[in-house]
Every structure is written in structure tokens, then in C-alpha cells.
Amino acid sequence: MSNSTRGRNQDRARVAAGQKHEVRYEAEKEGVSQDKVKQAVKDVGNSRKKVEKRLEK
């Protein structure tokens, strides 16, 4: 059986708002508060691309 990166790639495409380290990482990366990241996830879902686009506004 070969090792696949599919699971890791799928995980990187999402922001888990319930995991502090992921929220902190995204907040620092985008230069916003952790609350703004959590609100963005609530508003647009957990897709990293959609969250990042929402935080750009």
C-alpha cells in the first residue's frame, strides 16, 4: 500500500475553527484577530480559500 497525501491536502484546504492552533495561524497570517477568523468561518464555511477571501475585505 502506498502512502497518499490526499488526506493532508484536504485538511490544508480547510480551517478548523474549533482548533486554536489553526485559528491562531490563520489570524497571524492574515493580520487579523482570532475572532475575525472564527466569524469568517461561520459566514462562509471552513474552506480556506473562502475564509482568506473574506478576511481580505
PDB file of N, CA and C in Angstrom:
ATOM      1  N   MET A   1       0.847  -1.172   0.000  1.00  0.00           N
ATOM      2  CA  MET A   1       0.000   0.000   0.000  1.00  0.00           C
ATOM      3  C   MET A   1       0.900   1.246   0.000  1.00  0.00           C
ATOM      4  N   SER A   2       0.593   2.200  -0.871  1.00  0.00           N
ATOM      5  CA  SER A   2       1.398   3.424  -0.922  1.00  0.00           C
ATOM      6  C   SER A   2       0.784   4.488  -0.024  1.00  0.00           C
ATOM      7  N   ASN A   3       1.631   5.361   0.453  1.00  0.00           N
ATOM      8  CA  ASN A   3       1.147   6.462   1.273  1.00  0.00           C
ATOM      9  C   ASN A   3       0.623   7.567   0.377  1.00  0.00           C
ATOM     10  N   SER A   4      -0.541   8.062   0.695  1.00  0.00           N
ATOM     11  CA  SER A   4      -1.177   9.101  -0.101  1.00  0.00           C
ATOM     12  C   SER A   4      -1.151  10.422   0.653  1.00  0.00           C
ATOM     13  N   THR A   5      -1.082  11.511  -0.069  1.00  0.00           N
ATOM     14  CA  THR A   5      -1.126  12.831   0.556  1.00  0.00           C
ATOM     15  C   THR A   5      -2.529  13.426   0.461  1.00  0.00           C
ATOM     16  N   ARG A   6      -3.473  12.665  -0.028  1.00  0.00           N
ATOM     17  CA  ARG A   6      -4.825  13.171  -0.236  1.00  0.00           C
ATOM     18  C   ARG A   6      -5.434  13.713   1.054  1.00  0.00           C
ATOM     19  N   GLY A   7      -5.317  12.993   2.133  1.00  0.00           N
ATOM     20  CA  GLY A   7      -5.890  13.428   3.405  1.00  0.00           C
ATOM     21  C   GLY A   7      -5.260  14.711   3.910  1.00  0.00           C
ATOM     22  N   ARG A   8      -3.953  14.804   3.780  1.00  0.00           N
ATOM     23  CA  ARG A   8      -3.263  16.026   4.217  1.00  0.00           C
ATOM     24  C   ARG A   8      -3.658  17.215   3.357  1.00  0.00           C
ATOM     25  N   ASN A   9      -3.777  17.006   2.051  1.00  0.00           N
ATOM     26  CA  ASN A   9      -4.171  18.095   1.160  1.00  0.00           C
ATOM     27  C   ASN A   9      -5.584  18.563   1.454  1.00  0.00           C
ATOM     28  N   GLN A  10      -6.474  17.637   1.738  1.00  0.00           N
ATOM     29  CA  GLN A  10      -7.846  18.003   2.077  1.00  0.00           C
ATOM     30  C   GLN A  10      -7.875  18.769   3.391  1.00  0.00           C
ATOM     31  N   ASP A  11      -7.050  18.375   4.346  1.00  0.00           N
ATOM     32  CA  ASP A  11      -7.004  19.042   5.636  1.00  0.00           C
ATOM     33  C   ASP A  11      -6.479  20.465   5.496  1.00  0.00           C
ATOM     34  N   ARG A  12      -5.496  20.661   4.639  1.00  0.00           N
ATOM     35  CA  ARG A  12      -4.934  22.003   4.435  1.00  0.00           C
ATOM     36  C   ARG A  12      -5.920  22.928   3.751  1.00  0.00           C
ATOM     37  N   ALA A  13      -6.890  22.383   3.057  1.00  0.00           N
ATOM     38  CA  ALA A  13      -7.873  23.190   2.342  1.00  0.00           C
ATOM     39  C   ALA A  13      -8.979  23.686   3.269  1.00  0.00           C
ATOM     40  N   ARG A  14      -8.930  23.322   4.536  1.00  0.00           N
ATOM     41  CA  ARG A  14      -9.979  23.683   5.492  1.00  0.00           C
ATOM     42  C   ARG A  14      -9.391  24.415   6.688  1.00  0.00           C
ATOM     43  N   VAL A  15     -10.216  25.258   7.312  1.00  0.00           N
ATOM     44  CA  VAL A  15      -9.837  25.916   8.561  1.00  0.00           C
ATOM     45  C   VAL A  15     -10.739  25.340   9.640  1.00  0.00           C
ATOM     46  N   ALA A  16     -10.151  24.662  10.607  1.00  0.00           N
ATOM     47  CA  ALA A  16     -10.923  24.080  11.700  1.00  0.00           C
ATOM     48  C   ALA A  16     -11.071  25.134  12.794  1.00  0.00           C
ATOM     49  N   ALA A  17     -12.225  25.790  12.838  1.00  0.00           N
ATOM     50  CA  ALA A  17     -12.444  26.886  13.793  1.00  0.00           C
ATOM     51  C   ALA A  17     -12.404  26.404  15.235  1.00  0.00           C
ATOM     52  N   GLY A  18     -12.557  25.128  15.466  1.00  0.00           N
ATOM     53  CA  GLY A  18     -12.535  24.584  16.816  1.00  0.00           C
ATOM     54  C   GLY A  18     -11.128  24.272  17.318  1.00  0.00           C
ATOM     55  N   GLN A  19     -10.131  24.425  16.450  1.00  0.00           N
ATOM     56  CA  GLN A  19      -8.756  24.137  16.842  1.00  0.00           C
ATOM     57  C   GLN A  19      -7.985  25.445  16.960  1.00  0.00           C
ATOM     58  N   LYS A  20      -7.566  25.755  18.180  1.00  0.00           N
ATOM     59  CA  LYS A  20      -6.925  27.040  18.465  1.00  0.00           C
ATOM     60  C   LYS A  20      -5.707  27.299  17.598  1.00  0.00           C
ATOM     61  N   HIS A  21      -4.892  26.268  17.374  1.00  0.00           N
ATOM     62  CA  HIS A  21      -3.671  26.487  16.601  1.00  0.00           C
ATOM     63  C   HIS A  21      -3.972  26.864  15.151  1.00  0.00           C
ATOM     64  N   GLU A  22      -5.040  26.316  14.575  1.00  0.00           N
ATOM     65  CA  GLU A  22      -5.392  26.665  13.203  1.00  0.00           C
ATOM     66  C   GLU A  22      -5.935  28.079  13.113  1.00  0.00           C
ATOM     67  N   VAL A  23      -6.758  28.461  14.093  1.00  0.00           N
ATOM     68  CA  VAL A  23      -7.311  29.821  14.117  1.00  0.00           C
ATOM     69  C   VAL A  23      -6.181  30.827  14.331  1.00  0.00           C
ATOM     70  N   ARG A  24      -5.276  30.521  15.251  1.00  0.00           N
ATOM     71  CA  ARG A  24      -4.146  31.413  15.530  1.00  0.00           C
ATOM     72  C   ARG A  24      -3.267  31.578  14.293  1.00  0.00           C
ATOM     73  N   TYR A  25      -2.973  30.474  13.611  1.00  0.00           N
ATOM     74  CA  TYR A  25      -2.148  30.515  12.407  1.00  0.00           C
ATOM     75  C   TYR A  25      -2.794  31.405  11.345  1.00  0.00           C
ATOM     76  N   GLU A  26      -4.067  31.194  11.089  1.00  0.00           N
ATOM     77  CA  GLU A  26      -4.757  31.964  10.050  1.00  0.00           C
ATOM     78  C   GLU A  26      -4.852  33.436  10.437  1.00  0.00           C
ATOM     79  N   ALA A  27      -5.073  33.728  11.705  1.00  0.00           N
ATOM     80  CA  ALA A  27      -5.154  35.115  12.169  1.00  0.00           C
ATOM     81  C   ALA A  27      -3.819  35.828  11.986  1.00  0.00           C
ATOM     82  N   GLU A  28      -2.728  35.173  12.362  1.00  0.00           N
ATOM     83  CA  GLU A  28      -1.400  35.779  12.211  1.00  0.00           C
ATOM     84  C   GLU A  28      -1.051  35.953  10.739  1.00  0.00           C
ATOM     85  N   LYS A  29      -1.395  34.970   9.930  1.00  0.00           N
ATOM     86  CA  LYS A  29      -1.101  35.013   8.503  1.00  0.00           C
ATOM     87  C   LYS A  29      -1.827  36.170   7.823  1.00  0.00           C
ATOM     88  N   GLU A  30      -3.079  36.402   8.204  1.00  0.00           N
ATOM     89  CA  GLU A  30      -3.887  37.438   7.573  1.00  0.00           C
ATOM     90  C   GLU A  30      -3.808  38.782   8.298  1.00  0.00           C
ATOM     91  N   GLY A  31      -3.202  38.800   9.486  1.00  0.00           N
ATOM     92  CA  GLY A  31      -3.072  40.042  10.232  1.00  0.00           C
ATOM     93  C   GLY A  31      -4.379  40.524  10.836  1.00  0.00           C
ATOM     94  N   VAL A  32      -5.208  39.585  11.284  1.00  0.00           N
ATOM     95  CA  VAL A  32      -6.499  39.917  11.891  1.00  0.00           C
ATOM     96  C   VAL A  32      -6.616  39.205  13.237  1.00  0.00           C
ATOM     97  N   SER A  33      -7.688  39.511  13.963  1.00  0.00           N
ATOM     98  CA  SER A  33      -7.900  38.855  15.255  1.00  0.00           C
ATOM     99  C   SER A  33      -8.441  37.437  15.054  1.00  0.00           C
ATOM    100  N   GLN A  34      -8.309  36.627  16.080  1.00  0.00           N
ATOM    101  CA  GLN A  34      -8.818  35.259  16.025  1.00  0.00           C
ATOM    102  C   GLN A  34     -10.338  35.260  15.932  1.00  0.00           C
ATOM    103  N   ASP A  35     -10.977  36.254  16.568  1.00  0.00           N
ATOM    104  CA  ASP A  35     -12.439  36.351  16.483  1.00  0.00           C
ATOM    105  C   ASP A  35     -12.898  36.590  15.050  1.00  0.00           C
ATOM    106  N   LYS A  36     -12.130  37.383  14.296  1.00  0.00           N
ATOM    107  CA  LYS A  36     -12.494  37.643  12.902  1.00  0.00           C
ATOM    108  C   LYS A  36     -12.384  36.368  12.074  1.00  0.00           C
ATOM    109  N   VAL A  37     -11.390  35.543  12.374  1.00  0.00           N
ATOM    110  CA  VAL A  37     -11.241  34.273  11.654  1.00  0.00           C
ATOM    111  C   VAL A  37     -12.439  33.378  11.961  1.00  0.00           C
ATOM    112  N   LYS A  38     -12.802  33.272  13.228  1.00  0.00           N
ATOM    113  CA  LYS A  38     -13.941  32.428  13.609  1.00  0.00           C
ATOM    114  C   LYS A  38     -15.227  32.919  12.961  1.00  0.00           C
ATOM    115  N   GLN A  39     -15.414  34.249  12.917  1.00  0.00           N
ATOM    116  CA  GLN A  39     -16.613  34.805  12.294  1.00  0.00           C
ATOM    117  C   GLN A  39     -16.616  34.531  10.797  1.00  0.00           C
ATOM    118  N   ALA A  40     -15.466  34.619  10.156  1.00  0.00           N
ATOM    119  CA  ALA A  40     -15.374  34.336   8.724  1.00  0.00           C
ATOM    120  C   ALA A  40     -15.744  32.880   8.438  1.00  0.00           C
ATOM    121  N   VAL A  41     -15.299  31.970   9.305  1.00  0.00           N
ATOM    122  CA  VAL A  41     -15.641  30.549   9.132  1.00  0.00           C
ATOM    123  C   VAL A  41     -17.148  30.366   9.280  1.00  0.00           C
ATOM    124  N   LYS A  42     -17.755  31.062  10.235  1.00  0.00           N
ATOM    125  CA  LYS A  42     -19.212  30.986  10.405  1.00  0.00           C
ATOM    126  C   LYS A  42     -19.937  31.512   9.179  1.00  0.00           C
ATOM    127  N   ASP A  43     -19.417  32.608   8.620  1.00  0.00           N
ATOM    128  CA  ASP A  43     -20.087  33.264   7.497  1.00  0.00           C
ATOM    129  C   ASP A  43     -19.968  32.504   6.188  1.00  0.00           C
ATOM    130  N   VAL A  44     -18.773  31.992   5.872  1.00  0.00           N
ATOM    131  CA  VAL A  44     -18.553  31.401   4.543  1.00  0.00           C
ATOM    132  C   VAL A  44     -18.236  29.909   4.560  1.00  0.00           C
ATOM    133  N   GLY A  45     -18.133  29.316   5.734  1.00  0.00           N
ATOM    134  CA  GLY A  45     -17.791  27.899   5.813  1.00  0.00           C
ATOM    135  C   GLY A  45     -16.308  27.721   6.090  1.00  0.00           C
ATOM    136  N   ASN A  46     -15.835  26.491   6.089  1.00  0.00           N
ATOM    137  CA  ASN A  46     -14.456  26.233   6.515  1.00  0.00           C
ATOM    138  C   ASN A  46     -13.454  26.104   5.370  1.00  0.00           C
ATOM    139  N   SER A  47     -13.844  26.451   4.160  1.00  0.00           N
ATOM    140  CA  SER A  47     -12.902  26.436   3.040  1.00  0.00           C
ATOM    141  C   SER A  47     -11.855  27.521   3.260  1.00  0.00           C
ATOM    142  N   ARG A  48     -10.591  27.138   3.244  1.00  0.00           N
ATOM    143  CA  ARG A  48      -9.503  28.092   3.499  1.00  0.00           C
ATOM    144  C   ARG A  48      -9.527  29.232   2.478  1.00  0.00           C
ATOM    145  N   LYS A  49      -9.764  28.915   1.205  1.00  0.00           N
ATOM    146  CA  LYS A  49      -9.797  29.953   0.171  1.00  0.00           C
ATOM    147  C   LYS A  49     -10.905  30.966   0.444  1.00  0.00           C
ATOM    148  N   LYS A  50     -12.083  30.485   0.801  1.00  0.00           N
ATOM    149  CA  LYS A  50     -13.209  31.395   1.068  1.00  0.00           C
ATOM    150  C   LYS A  50     -12.963  32.228   2.315  1.00  0.00           C
ATOM    151  N   VAL A  51     -12.389  31.615   3.345  1.00  0.00           N
ATOM    152  CA  VAL A  51     -12.087  32.347   4.580  1.00  0.00           C
ATOM    153  C   VAL A  51     -11.066  33.441   4.296  1.00  0.00           C
ATOM    154  N   GLU A  52     -10.007  33.113   3.571  1.00  0.00           N
ATOM    155  CA  GLU A  52      -8.982  34.099   3.266  1.00  0.00           C
ATOM    156  C   GLU A  52      -9.537  35.236   2.420  1.00  0.00           C
ATOM    157  N   LYS A  53     -10.408  34.904   1.459  1.00  0.00           N
ATOM    158  CA  LYS A  53     -11.021  35.946   0.636  1.00  0.00           C
ATOM    159  C   LYS A  53     -11.889  36.853   1.493  1.00  0.00           C
ATOM    160  N   ARG A  54     -12.638  36.272   2.421  1.00  0.00           N
ATOM    161  CA  ARG A  54     -13.496  37.059   3.310  1.00  0.00           C
ATOM    162  C   ARG A  54     -12.677  37.985   4.205  1.00  0.00           C
ATOM    163  N   LEU A  55     -11.525  37.505   4.664  1.00  0.00           N
ATOM    164  CA  LEU A  55     -10.692  38.307   5.560  1.00  0.00           C
ATOM    165  C   LEU A  55      -9.968  39.439   4.825  1.00  0.00           C
ATOM    166  N   GLU A  56      -9.851  39.339   3.522  1.00  0.00           N
ATOM    167  CA  GLU A  56      -9.216  40.409   2.744  1.00  0.00           C
ATOM    168  C   GLU A  56     -10.055  41.672   2.724  1.00  0.00           C
ATOM    169  N   LYS A  57     -11.364  41.526   2.899  1.00  0.00           N
ATOM    170  CA  LYS A  57     -12.275  42.675   2.816  1.00  0.00           C
ATOM    171  C   LYS A  57     -12.110  43.612   3.983  1.00  0.00           C
TER     172      LYS A  57
END
